[in-house]
Structure formats: C-alpha cells, structure tokens
mmCIF file with all atom_site columns, C-alpha atoms in Angstrom:
data_model
loop_
_atom_site.group_PDB
_atom_site.id
_atom_site.type_symbol
_atom_site.label_atom_id
_atom_site.label_alt_id
_atom_site.label_comp_id
_atom_site.label_asym_id
_atom_site.label_entity_id
_atom_site.label_seq_id
_atom_site.pdbx_PDB_ins_code
_atom_site.Cartn_x
_atom_site.Cartn_y
_atom_site.Cartn_z
_atom_site.occupancy
_atom_site.B_iso_or_equiv
_atom_site.pdbx_formal_charge
_atom_site.auth_seq_id
_atom_site.auth_comp_id
_atom_site.auth_asym_id
_atom_site.auth_atom_id
_atom_site.pdbx_PDB_model_num
ATOM 1   C CA . MET M 1 1   ? -0.175  0.000   0.206  1.00 44.00 ? 1   MET M CA 1
ATOM 2   C CA . ALA M 1 2   ? 1.046   3.816   -0.716 1.00 50.00 ? 2   ALA M CA 1
ATOM 3   C CA . HIS M 1 3   ? 1.933   5.741   2.227  1.00 52.00 ? 3   HIS M CA 1
ATOM 4   C CA . ALA M 1 4   ? 2.035   9.955   1.699  1.00 56.00 ? 4   ALA M CA 1
ATOM 5   C CA . LYS M 1 5   ? 5.138   11.418  3.280  1.00 57.00 ? 5   LYS M CA 1
ATOM 6   C CA . LEU M 1 6   ? 2.489   13.826  4.893  1.00 56.00 ? 6   LEU M CA 1
ATOM 7   C CA . SER M 1 7   ? -0.084  11.439  6.347  1.00 56.00 ? 7   SER M CA 1
ATOM 8   C CA . ALA M 1 8   ? -3.566  12.216  8.081  1.00 55.00 ? 8   ALA M CA 1
ATOM 9   C CA . SER M 1 9   ? -2.200  9.191   10.880 1.00 57.00 ? 9   SER M CA 1
ATOM 10  C CA . GLY M 1 10  ? 0.866   10.958  11.208 1.00 55.00 ? 10  GLY M CA 1
ATOM 11  C CA . ALA M 1 11  ? -0.524  15.219  10.825 1.00 57.00 ? 11  ALA M CA 1
ATOM 12  C CA . LYS M 1 12  ? -0.233  15.325  14.923 1.00 55.00 ? 12  LYS M CA 1
ATOM 13  C CA . ARG M 1 13  ? 3.645   15.113  14.497 1.00 54.00 ? 13  ARG M CA 1
ATOM 14  C CA . TRP M 1 14  ? 4.338   16.906  11.068 1.00 47.00 ? 14  TRP M CA 1
ATOM 15  C CA . MET M 1 15  ? 2.287   19.638  12.210 1.00 54.00 ? 15  MET M CA 1
ATOM 16  C CA . SER M 1 16  ? 3.750   19.689  15.606 1.00 53.00 ? 16  SER M CA 1
ATOM 17  C CA . CYS M 1 17  ? 7.073   18.966  14.075 1.00 56.00 ? 17  CYS M CA 1
ATOM 18  C CA . PRO M 1 18  ? 7.306   19.623  10.204 1.00 62.00 ? 18  PRO M CA 1
ATOM 19  C CA . PRO M 1 19  ? 11.036  18.615  9.562  1.00 60.00 ? 19  PRO M CA 1
ATOM 20  C CA . SER M 1 20  ? 9.894   14.919  11.147 1.00 51.00 ? 20  SER M CA 1
ATOM 21  C CA . ALA M 1 21  ? 8.131   14.318  8.112  1.00 53.00 ? 21  ALA M CA 1
ATOM 22  C CA . ASN M 1 22  ? 11.683  13.894  6.470  1.00 56.00 ? 22  ASN M CA 1
ATOM 23  C CA . LEU M 1 23  ? 13.611  12.411  9.111  1.00 55.00 ? 23  LEU M CA 1
ATOM 24  C CA . GLU M 1 24  ? 11.018  9.623   9.635  1.00 59.00 ? 24  GLU M CA 1
ATOM 25  C CA . ALA M 1 25  ? 11.522  8.309   5.637  1.00 59.00 ? 25  ALA M CA 1
ATOM 26  C CA . GLN M 1 26  ? 14.802  7.925   6.019  1.00 60.00 ? 26  GLN M CA 1
ATOM 27  C CA . PHE M 1 27  ? 14.041  4.762   8.567  1.00 57.00 ? 27  PHE M CA 1
ATOM 28  C CA . PRO M 1 28  ? 11.870  1.110   7.109  1.00 58.00 ? 28  PRO M CA 1
ATOM 29  C CA . GLU M 1 29  ? 8.275   1.284   8.433  1.00 60.00 ? 29  GLU M CA 1
ATOM 30  C CA . LYS M 1 30  ? 7.862   -1.284  11.379 1.00 64.00 ? 30  LYS M CA 1
ATOM 31  C CA . THR M 1 31  ? 5.031   -3.127  12.229 1.00 69.00 ? 31  THR M CA 1
ATOM 32  C CA . SER M 1 32  ? 3.647   -5.082  15.066 1.00 83.00 ? 32  SER M CA 1
ATOM 33  C CA . GLU M 1 33  ? 1.562   -8.176  15.716 1.00 89.00 ? 33  GLU M CA 1
ATOM 34  C CA . PHE M 1 34  ? -0.836  -5.385  17.548 1.00 88.00 ? 34  PHE M CA 1
ATOM 35  C CA . ALA M 1 35  ? -1.168  -3.360  14.487 1.00 89.00 ? 35  ALA M CA 1
ATOM 36  C CA . GLN M 1 36  ? -1.029  -6.668  12.362 1.00 94.00 ? 36  GLN M CA 1
ATOM 37  C CA . GLU M 1 37  ? -4.260  -7.485  14.156 1.00 96.00 ? 37  GLU M CA 1
ATOM 38  C CA . GLY M 1 38  ? -5.752  -4.133  13.658 1.00 95.00 ? 38  GLY M CA 1
ATOM 39  C CA . THR M 1 39  ? -5.607  -4.693  10.136 1.00 95.00 ? 39  THR M CA 1
ATOM 40  C CA . PHE M 1 40  ? -7.165  -8.025  10.580 1.00 97.00 ? 40  PHE M CA 1
ATOM 41  C CA . ALA M 1 41  ? -9.878  -6.697  12.531 1.00 98.00 ? 41  ALA M CA 1
ATOM 42  C CA . HIS M 1 42  ? -10.939 -3.818  9.897  1.00 97.00 ? 42  HIS M CA 1
ATOM 43  C CA . SER M 1 43  ? -10.410 -6.496  6.919  1.00 97.00 ? 43  SER M CA 1
ATOM 44  C CA . LEU M 1 44  ? -13.794 -7.918  8.679  1.00 98.00 ? 44  LEU M CA 1
ATOM 45  C CA . ALA M 1 45  ? -15.506 -5.171  9.174  1.00 98.00 ? 45  ALA M CA 1
ATOM 46  C CA . GLU M 1 46  ? -15.174 -4.315  5.864  1.00 98.00 ? 46  GLU M CA 1
ATOM 47  C CA . LEU M 1 47  ? -16.469 -7.478  4.336  1.00 98.00 ? 47  LEU M CA 1
ATOM 48  C CA . ILE M 1 48  ? -19.363 -7.479  6.968  1.00 98.00 ? 48  ILE M CA 1
ATOM 49  C CA . LEU M 1 49  ? -19.933 -4.066  5.707  1.00 98.00 ? 49  LEU M CA 1
ATOM 50  C CA . ARG M 1 50  ? -20.084 -4.593  2.126  1.00 98.00 ? 50  ARG M CA 1
ATOM 51  C CA . TYR M 1 51  ? -22.370 -7.757  2.337  1.00 98.00 ? 51  TYR M CA 1
ATOM 52  C CA . ASN M 1 52  ? -24.918 -6.000  4.690  1.00 96.00 ? 52  ASN M CA 1
ATOM 53  C CA . ASN M 1 53  ? -24.857 -2.891  1.831  1.00 96.00 ? 53  ASN M CA 1
ATOM 54  C CA . ASN M 1 54  ? -25.356 -5.407  -0.524 1.00 96.00 ? 54  ASN M CA 1
ATOM 55  C CA . GLU M 1 55  ? -21.815 -5.378  -2.572 1.00 97.00 ? 55  GLU M CA 1
ATOM 56  C CA . ILE M 1 56  ? -21.654 -8.456  -2.421 1.00 97.00 ? 56  ILE M CA 1
ATOM 57  C CA . THR M 1 57  ? -23.410 -12.074 -2.920 1.00 97.00 ? 57  THR M CA 1
ATOM 58  C CA . LYS M 1 58  ? -23.959 -14.495 0.304  1.00 97.00 ? 58  LYS M CA 1
ATOM 59  C CA . LYS M 1 59  ? -21.604 -17.088 -1.490 1.00 98.00 ? 59  LYS M CA 1
ATOM 60  C CA . THR M 1 60  ? -19.238 -14.680 -1.873 1.00 98.00 ? 60  THR M CA 1
ATOM 61  C CA . PHE M 1 61  ? -19.465 -13.386 1.704  1.00 98.00 ? 61  PHE M CA 1
ATOM 62  C CA . SER M 1 62  ? -19.161 -16.731 2.900  1.00 98.00 ? 62  SER M CA 1
ATOM 63  C CA . THR M 1 63  ? -16.431 -17.975 1.207  1.00 98.00 ? 63  THR M CA 1
ATOM 64  C CA . ARG M 1 64  ? -14.614 -14.987 2.512  1.00 98.00 ? 64  ARG M CA 1
ATOM 65  C CA . MET M 1 65  ? -15.669 -15.614 5.913  1.00 98.00 ? 65  MET M CA 1
ATOM 66  C CA . ASN M 1 66  ? -14.965 -19.512 6.238  1.00 98.00 ? 66  ASN M CA 1
ATOM 67  C CA . LYS M 1 67  ? -11.500 -17.748 4.834  1.00 98.00 ? 67  LYS M CA 1
ATOM 68  C CA . LEU M 1 68  ? -11.102 -15.131 7.761  1.00 97.00 ? 68  LEU M CA 1
ATOM 69  C CA . LYS M 1 69  ? -11.591 -17.320 10.127 1.00 97.00 ? 69  LYS M CA 1
ATOM 70  C CA . LYS M 1 70  ? -8.732  -19.096 9.326  1.00 97.00 ? 70  LYS M CA 1
ATOM 71  C CA . GLU M 1 71  ? -6.186  -16.699 9.989  1.00 96.00 ? 71  GLU M CA 1
ATOM 72  C CA . SER M 1 72  ? -4.721  -16.344 13.424 1.00 96.00 ? 72  SER M CA 1
ATOM 73  C CA . PHE M 1 73  ? -6.254  -13.041 14.171 1.00 97.00 ? 73  PHE M CA 1
ATOM 74  C CA . TYR M 1 74  ? -9.127  -14.137 13.965 1.00 97.00 ? 74  TYR M CA 1
ATOM 75  C CA . SER M 1 75  ? -11.312 -15.119 17.242 1.00 97.00 ? 75  SER M CA 1
ATOM 76  C CA . GLN M 1 76  ? -15.490 -15.382 17.888 1.00 97.00 ? 76  GLN M CA 1
ATOM 77  C CA . GLU M 1 77  ? -14.463 -12.496 20.291 1.00 97.00 ? 77  GLU M CA 1
ATOM 78  C CA . MET M 1 78  ? -13.400 -10.351 17.412 1.00 98.00 ? 78  MET M CA 1
ATOM 79  C CA . GLU M 1 79  ? -16.466 -10.700 14.902 1.00 98.00 ? 79  GLU M CA 1
ATOM 80  C CA . ASP M 1 80  ? -18.693 -10.225 18.087 1.00 98.00 ? 80  ASP M CA 1
ATOM 81  C CA . TYR M 1 81  ? -17.347 -6.645  18.729 1.00 98.00 ? 81  TYR M CA 1
ATOM 82  C CA . ILE M 1 82  ? -16.970 -6.193  15.089 1.00 98.00 ? 82  ILE M CA 1
ATOM 83  C CA . THR M 1 83  ? -20.267 -6.753  14.657 1.00 98.00 ? 83  THR M CA 1
ATOM 84  C CA . ASP M 1 84  ? -21.215 -4.154  17.110 1.00 97.00 ? 84  ASP M CA 1
ATOM 85  C CA . TYR M 1 85  ? -19.403 -1.242  15.252 1.00 98.00 ? 85  TYR M CA 1
ATOM 86  C CA . THR M 1 86  ? -20.848 -2.465  12.292 1.00 98.00 ? 86  THR M CA 1
ATOM 87  C CA . GLN M 1 87  ? -24.540 -1.512  13.737 1.00 98.00 ? 87  GLN M CA 1
ATOM 88  C CA . LEU M 1 88  ? -23.327 1.228   14.729 1.00 97.00 ? 88  LEU M CA 1
ATOM 89  C CA . VAL M 1 89  ? -22.530 2.210   11.578 1.00 98.00 ? 89  VAL M CA 1
ATOM 90  C CA . TRP M 1 90  ? -25.427 1.224   10.396 1.00 97.00 ? 90  TRP M CA 1
ATOM 91  C CA . GLU M 1 91  ? -27.503 3.482   12.918 1.00 97.00 ? 91  GLU M CA 1
ATOM 92  C CA . GLN M 1 92  ? -25.632 6.190   11.361 1.00 97.00 ? 92  GLN M CA 1
ATOM 93  C CA . PHE M 1 93  ? -25.800 5.738   7.828  1.00 97.00 ? 93  PHE M CA 1
ATOM 94  C CA . ASN M 1 94  ? -30.075 5.286   8.596  1.00 96.00 ? 94  ASN M CA 1
ATOM 95  C CA . GLU M 1 95  ? -30.151 8.825   10.539 1.00 95.00 ? 95  GLU M CA 1
ATOM 96  C CA . ALA M 1 96  ? -28.177 10.358  7.250  1.00 94.00 ? 96  ALA M CA 1
ATOM 97  C CA . LYS M 1 97  ? -30.917 8.313   4.950  1.00 94.00 ? 97  LYS M CA 1
ATOM 98  C CA . ALA M 1 98  ? -33.941 9.798   6.695  1.00 94.00 ? 98  ALA M CA 1
ATOM 99  C CA . SER M 1 99  ? -33.234 13.045  6.279  1.00 90.00 ? 99  SER M CA 1
ATOM 100 C CA . CYS M 1 100 ? -31.464 12.841  2.860  1.00 90.00 ? 100 CYS M CA 1
ATOM 101 C CA . PRO M 1 101 ? -32.699 9.367   0.438  1.00 92.00 ? 101 PRO M CA 1
ATOM 102 C CA . ASP M 1 102 ? -30.034 9.458   -1.461 1.00 90.00 ? 102 ASP M CA 1
ATOM 103 C CA . ALA M 1 103 ? -27.440 9.164   0.971  1.00 93.00 ? 103 ALA M CA 1
ATOM 104 C CA . GLN M 1 104 ? -24.616 7.186   0.624  1.00 94.00 ? 104 GLN M CA 1
ATOM 105 C CA . VAL M 1 105 ? -22.086 4.946   2.173  1.00 97.00 ? 105 VAL M CA 1
ATOM 106 C CA . LEU M 1 106 ? -18.922 3.786   1.233  1.00 97.00 ? 106 LEU M CA 1
ATOM 107 C CA . PHE M 1 107 ? -16.030 2.106   2.704  1.00 98.00 ? 107 PHE M CA 1
ATOM 108 C CA . GLU M 1 108 ? -12.086 2.287   2.679  1.00 96.00 ? 108 GLU M CA 1
ATOM 109 C CA . GLN M 1 109 ? -12.004 5.330   0.880  1.00 95.00 ? 109 GLN M CA 1
ATOM 110 C CA . ARG M 1 110 ? -9.073  6.820   -0.199 1.00 94.00 ? 110 ARG M CA 1
ATOM 111 C CA . LEU M 1 111 ? -8.926  10.601  0.508  1.00 94.00 ? 111 LEU M CA 1
ATOM 112 C CA . ASP M 1 112 ? -6.991  13.262  -1.045 1.00 94.00 ? 112 ASP M CA 1
ATOM 113 C CA . PHE M 1 113 ? -6.532  16.609  0.813  1.00 94.00 ? 113 PHE M CA 1
ATOM 114 C CA . SER M 1 114 ? -3.721  17.647  -1.195 1.00 93.00 ? 114 SER M CA 1
ATOM 115 C CA . GLU M 1 115 ? -5.257  20.339  -2.028 1.00 94.00 ? 115 GLU M CA 1
ATOM 116 C CA . TYR M 1 116 ? -3.898  22.097  1.576  1.00 94.00 ? 116 TYR M CA 1
ATOM 117 C CA . VAL M 1 117 ? -1.708  19.317  2.263  1.00 92.00 ? 117 VAL M CA 1
ATOM 118 C CA . PRO M 1 118 ? 1.078   18.638  -0.514 1.00 89.00 ? 118 PRO M CA 1
ATOM 119 C CA . GLU M 1 119 ? 0.783   15.195  -1.654 1.00 86.00 ? 119 GLU M CA 1
ATOM 120 C CA . GLY M 1 120 ? -1.479  14.111  1.248  1.00 90.00 ? 120 GLY M CA 1
ATOM 121 C CA . PHE M 1 121 ? -3.990  11.474  1.401  1.00 91.00 ? 121 PHE M CA 1
ATOM 122 C CA . GLY M 1 122 ? -5.104  9.074   3.409  1.00 91.00 ? 122 GLY M CA 1
ATOM 123 C CA . THR M 1 123 ? -8.375  6.167   4.144  1.00 93.00 ? 123 THR M CA 1
ATOM 124 C CA . GLY M 1 124 ? -11.537 6.382   5.265  1.00 95.00 ? 124 GLY M CA 1
ATOM 125 C CA . ASP M 1 125 ? -12.894 3.584   6.811  1.00 97.00 ? 125 ASP M CA 1
ATOM 126 C CA . VAL M 1 126 ? -16.126 4.477   6.039  1.00 98.00 ? 126 VAL M CA 1
ATOM 127 C CA . VAL M 1 127 ? -17.413 7.410   4.444  1.00 98.00 ? 127 VAL M CA 1
ATOM 128 C CA . ILE M 1 128 ? -20.995 9.040   4.699  1.00 97.00 ? 128 ILE M CA 1
ATOM 129 C CA . ILE M 1 129 ? -22.267 11.626  2.391  1.00 96.00 ? 129 ILE M CA 1
ATOM 130 C CA . ALA M 1 130 ? -25.556 13.351  2.168  1.00 93.00 ? 130 ALA M CA 1
ATOM 131 C CA . ASP M 1 131 ? -26.902 16.734  1.339  1.00 89.00 ? 131 ASP M CA 1
ATOM 132 C CA . ASP M 1 132 ? -25.944 18.472  4.459  1.00 91.00 ? 132 ASP M CA 1
ATOM 133 C CA . LEU M 1 133 ? -23.551 16.207  6.156  1.00 94.00 ? 133 LEU M CA 1
ATOM 134 C CA . VAL M 1 134 ? -19.846 14.598  4.988  1.00 96.00 ? 134 VAL M CA 1
ATOM 135 C CA . GLN M 1 135 ? -19.259 11.818  7.670  1.00 97.00 ? 135 GLN M CA 1
ATOM 136 C CA . VAL M 1 136 ? -16.019 9.829   8.521  1.00 98.00 ? 136 VAL M CA 1
ATOM 137 C CA . ILE M 1 137 ? -15.756 7.053   10.796 1.00 98.00 ? 137 ILE M CA 1
ATOM 138 C CA . ASP M 1 138 ? -12.998 5.298   12.236 1.00 97.00 ? 138 ASP M CA 1
ATOM 139 C CA . LEU M 1 139 ? -12.748 2.237   13.441 1.00 97.00 ? 139 LEU M CA 1
ATOM 140 C CA . LYS M 1 140 ? -9.819  1.382   16.480 1.00 96.00 ? 140 LYS M CA 1
ATOM 141 C CA . TYR M 1 141 ? -9.558  -1.950  17.174 1.00 96.00 ? 141 TYR M CA 1
ATOM 142 C CA . GLY M 1 142 ? -6.884  -1.409  19.818 1.00 90.00 ? 142 GLY M CA 1
ATOM 143 C CA . LYS M 1 143 ? -8.156  -1.886  23.616 1.00 87.00 ? 143 LYS M CA 1
ATOM 144 C CA . GLY M 1 144 ? -4.919  0.396   25.196 1.00 83.00 ? 144 GLY M CA 1
ATOM 145 C CA . VAL M 1 145 ? -6.435  4.065   25.124 1.00 87.00 ? 145 VAL M CA 1
ATOM 146 C CA . GLY M 1 146 ? -9.285  5.791   23.887 1.00 91.00 ? 146 GLY M CA 1
ATOM 147 C CA . VAL M 1 147 ? -9.066  8.379   21.497 1.00 92.00 ? 147 VAL M CA 1
ATOM 148 C CA . SER M 1 148 ? -10.617 11.561  21.008 1.00 95.00 ? 148 SER M CA 1
ATOM 149 C CA . ALA M 1 149 ? -11.852 13.192  17.673 1.00 96.00 ? 149 ALA M CA 1
ATOM 150 C CA . ALA M 1 150 ? -12.009 16.622  19.027 1.00 95.00 ? 150 ALA M CA 1
ATOM 151 C CA . GLU M 1 151 ? -9.673  19.030  18.064 1.00 94.00 ? 151 GLU M CA 1
ATOM 152 C CA . ASN M 1 152 ? -8.336  15.651  16.447 1.00 94.00 ? 152 ASN M CA 1
ATOM 153 C CA . PRO M 1 153 ? -6.059  16.535  13.120 1.00 94.00 ? 153 PRO M CA 1
ATOM 154 C CA . GLN M 1 154 ? -6.157  13.070  11.660 1.00 92.00 ? 154 GLN M CA 1
ATOM 155 C CA . ARG M 1 155 ? -9.659  12.547  11.598 1.00 94.00 ? 155 ARG M CA 1
ATOM 156 C CA . ARG M 1 156 ? -10.315 16.589  10.221 1.00 96.00 ? 156 ARG M CA 1
ATOM 157 C CA . LEU M 1 157 ? -8.032  15.546  6.906  1.00 95.00 ? 157 LEU M CA 1
ATOM 158 C CA . TYR M 1 158 ? -10.300 12.882  6.504  1.00 95.00 ? 158 TYR M CA 1
ATOM 159 C CA . GLY M 1 159 ? -12.881 15.134  6.957  1.00 97.00 ? 159 GLY M CA 1
ATOM 160 C CA . LEU M 1 160 ? -11.237 17.553  4.438  1.00 97.00 ? 160 LEU M CA 1
ATOM 161 C CA . GLY M 1 161 ? -10.283 14.948  1.871  1.00 96.00 ? 161 GLY M CA 1
ATOM 162 C CA . ALA M 1 162 ? -13.991 13.377  1.930  1.00 96.00 ? 162 ALA M CA 1
ATOM 163 C CA . TYR M 1 163 ? -15.740 17.317  1.057  1.00 96.00 ? 163 TYR M CA 1
ATOM 164 C CA . LEU M 1 164 ? -13.285 17.719  -1.449 1.00 95.00 ? 164 LEU M CA 1
ATOM 165 C CA . GLU M 1 165 ? -14.206 14.681  -2.743 1.00 92.00 ? 165 GLU M CA 1
ATOM 166 C CA . HIS M 1 166 ? -17.685 15.089  -2.854 1.00 90.00 ? 166 HIS M CA 1
ATOM 167 C CA . SER M 1 167 ? -18.741 19.051  -2.707 1.00 86.00 ? 167 SER M CA 1
ATOM 168 C CA . MET M 1 168 ? -19.496 18.912  -6.335 1.00 83.00 ? 168 MET M CA 1
ATOM 169 C CA . LEU M 1 169 ? -22.350 16.947  -6.400 1.00 83.00 ? 169 LEU M CA 1
ATOM 170 C CA . TYR M 1 170 ? -23.621 17.338  -2.363 1.00 84.00 ? 170 TYR M CA 1
ATOM 171 C CA . ASP M 1 171 ? -24.600 20.756  -0.600 1.00 85.00 ? 171 ASP M CA 1
ATOM 172 C CA . ASN M 1 172 ? -22.897 20.086  2.589  1.00 89.00 ? 172 ASN M CA 1
ATOM 173 C CA . ARG M 1 173 ? -22.936 22.432  5.261  1.00 94.00 ? 173 ARG M CA 1
ATOM 174 C CA . ARG M 1 174 ? -21.405 20.460  8.131  1.00 96.00 ? 174 ARG M CA 1
ATOM 175 C CA . VAL M 1 175 ? -18.322 17.810  8.508  1.00 97.00 ? 175 VAL M CA 1
ATOM 176 C CA . LYS M 1 176 ? -18.527 14.797  11.527 1.00 97.00 ? 176 LYS M CA 1
ATOM 177 C CA . THR M 1 177 ? -15.958 12.897  12.279 1.00 97.00 ? 177 THR M CA 1
ATOM 178 C CA . MET M 1 178 ? -16.532 10.044  14.687 1.00 98.00 ? 178 MET M CA 1
ATOM 179 C CA . ILE M 1 179 ? -13.972 6.870   16.510 1.00 97.00 ? 179 ILE M CA 1
ATOM 180 C CA . ILE M 1 180 ? -15.456 4.181   17.165 1.00 98.00 ? 180 ILE M CA 1
ATOM 181 C CA . GLN M 1 181 ? -13.822 1.735   19.812 1.00 97.00 ? 181 GLN M CA 1
ATOM 182 C CA . PRO M 1 182 ? -15.608 -0.984  20.640 1.00 97.00 ? 182 PRO M CA 1
ATOM 183 C CA . ARG M 1 183 ? -13.813 -2.841  22.706 1.00 96.00 ? 183 ARG M CA 1
ATOM 184 C CA . LEU M 1 184 ? -13.578 0.021   25.309 1.00 96.00 ? 184 LEU M CA 1
ATOM 185 C CA . GLU M 1 185 ? -17.165 0.732   24.284 1.00 94.00 ? 185 GLU M CA 1
ATOM 186 C CA . ASN M 1 186 ? -15.969 5.003   23.690 1.00 95.00 ? 186 ASN M CA 1
ATOM 187 C CA . ILE M 1 187 ? -17.304 6.300   20.792 1.00 97.00 ? 187 ILE M CA 1
ATOM 188 C CA . SER M 1 188 ? -15.795 9.907   19.830 1.00 97.00 ? 188 SER M CA 1
ATOM 189 C CA . THR M 1 189 ? -17.319 12.777  18.053 1.00 97.00 ? 189 THR M CA 1
ATOM 190 C CA . GLU M 1 190 ? -16.658 16.498  16.617 1.00 98.00 ? 190 GLU M CA 1
ATOM 191 C CA . GLU M 1 191 ? -18.715 18.227  14.122 1.00 98.00 ? 191 GLU M CA 1
ATOM 192 C CA . LEU M 1 192 ? -17.580 21.566  12.406 1.00 98.00 ? 192 LEU M CA 1
ATOM 193 C CA . THR M 1 193 ? -19.503 23.706  10.074 1.00 97.00 ? 193 THR M CA 1
ATOM 194 C CA . ILE M 1 194 ? -17.729 23.509  6.631  1.00 96.00 ? 194 ILE M CA 1
ATOM 195 C CA . GLU M 1 195 ? -16.114 26.816  7.241  1.00 97.00 ? 195 GLU M CA 1
ATOM 196 C CA . GLU M 1 196 ? -14.974 25.559  10.190 1.00 98.00 ? 196 GLU M CA 1
ATOM 197 C CA . LEU M 1 197 ? -13.231 23.035  8.719  1.00 97.00 ? 197 LEU M CA 1
ATOM 198 C CA . LEU M 1 198 ? -11.986 25.145  5.527  1.00 97.00 ? 198 LEU M CA 1
ATOM 199 C CA . ASP M 1 199 ? -11.183 27.854  8.217  1.00 97.00 ? 199 ASP M CA 1
ATOM 200 C CA . TRP M 1 200 ? -8.911  25.536  10.347 1.00 97.00 ? 200 TRP M CA 1
ATOM 201 C CA . ALA M 1 201 ? -7.423  23.888  6.970  1.00 95.00 ? 201 ALA M CA 1
ATOM 202 C CA . GLU M 1 202 ? -5.935  26.883  5.793  1.00 95.00 ? 202 GLU M CA 1
ATOM 203 C CA . LYS M 1 203 ? -4.585  28.044  8.959  1.00 93.00 ? 203 LYS M CA 1
ATOM 204 C CA . GLU M 1 204 ? -3.127  25.092  10.115 1.00 89.00 ? 204 GLU M CA 1
#
C-alpha cells in the first residue's frame, strides 16, 4: 500500500514538528502484532459492511468469511466486537438516509487532501455522504487508550478529504468525524461547519 509522507495518521507529529516528516522517511516502516491484528479487524469489518450493503453475494461473503476464520487473528470475540461496530455504522447511515434518501455509504475510501497538504492522502474506513452532512467513521480495534475525535488533526484531514471529493455533488454544510473503539465501548465525535473546517485547514 502507498503511504503519504504527510499522512493524516502522522498529522499531529508533522504539524508540531514539520522536519520530522523527512527524518521519518529515512527509517524502514515497522509493524507490530497489535497493528496486524488491527488490520485484520478492519478487513473483517469491511467484509461485513459490504455484505450488509448488498455489494457482495451471500456465497462470496461466506467464502471470504470462512477464509478469514482460518487466520490466527480471528476469534469469535473479535467478530462480536466488529458486529457491534458495524451496527453502529448502520445506525449513522440510516440517520443520514432519513433526512437525505440519496445518502451514500462508502468503505475504505482514499481521501485526498493534497489541496492543503502537499501529496497528502489517507484512507477513511467509512464515509457517509448526504446533502447536508459528510461524515467519516474510523474503527480503532485496540483496547489500550481511548482516542478523542475532538480537535483531532487526523480525523479533520479525513473529513476535509471527504468533503473535497464530494462537494461538487452535495451541498454539504457540516462535517462529522467519529471514532468507534468497540473493545473500550468508546465513541467520540466532533462536528464542524464546513466553514470552520476550511478555516482550520487554511490556518493550520
């Protein structure tokens, strides 16, 4: 997978210390078992969401699910947590559709915010687009520390990317970012007007 030098995930660091972006590029990227578990959890979530959104057939879903169940990171406990997460996603989507029948839900979307950050992009787990609202939902499977969406530069950049991608088709006036940590029962949100988000992007 391609990674942006000025990635959304590293925004807090490179916004505080811009030279760190070039310094970090000198070192090989490392991963951990916890990161690999999180990646697997995202794959499981994406599969369930796409099936629930009628993007894949029941046969395809069963085949892919059976394959995931053979992986070492799979457990029934994980599936239960991810199911809870997907239900929360559908609650948000149904809420959007209630006010905008043409609302869309998209999964694992590349979000480009290079208009404000040179070559900047990231991936949004779930993007919901409606007339009034653009929303980005982020799954965090870890059970270490609760993460807040408030004044979170990574989430704001994701919201910015989603808005820029769809602003020609929808008259978005608000952007909402949400972090769901099912193992901690933590849900954190931030909502800004588009004007507030663009002002932050210009100044910060």
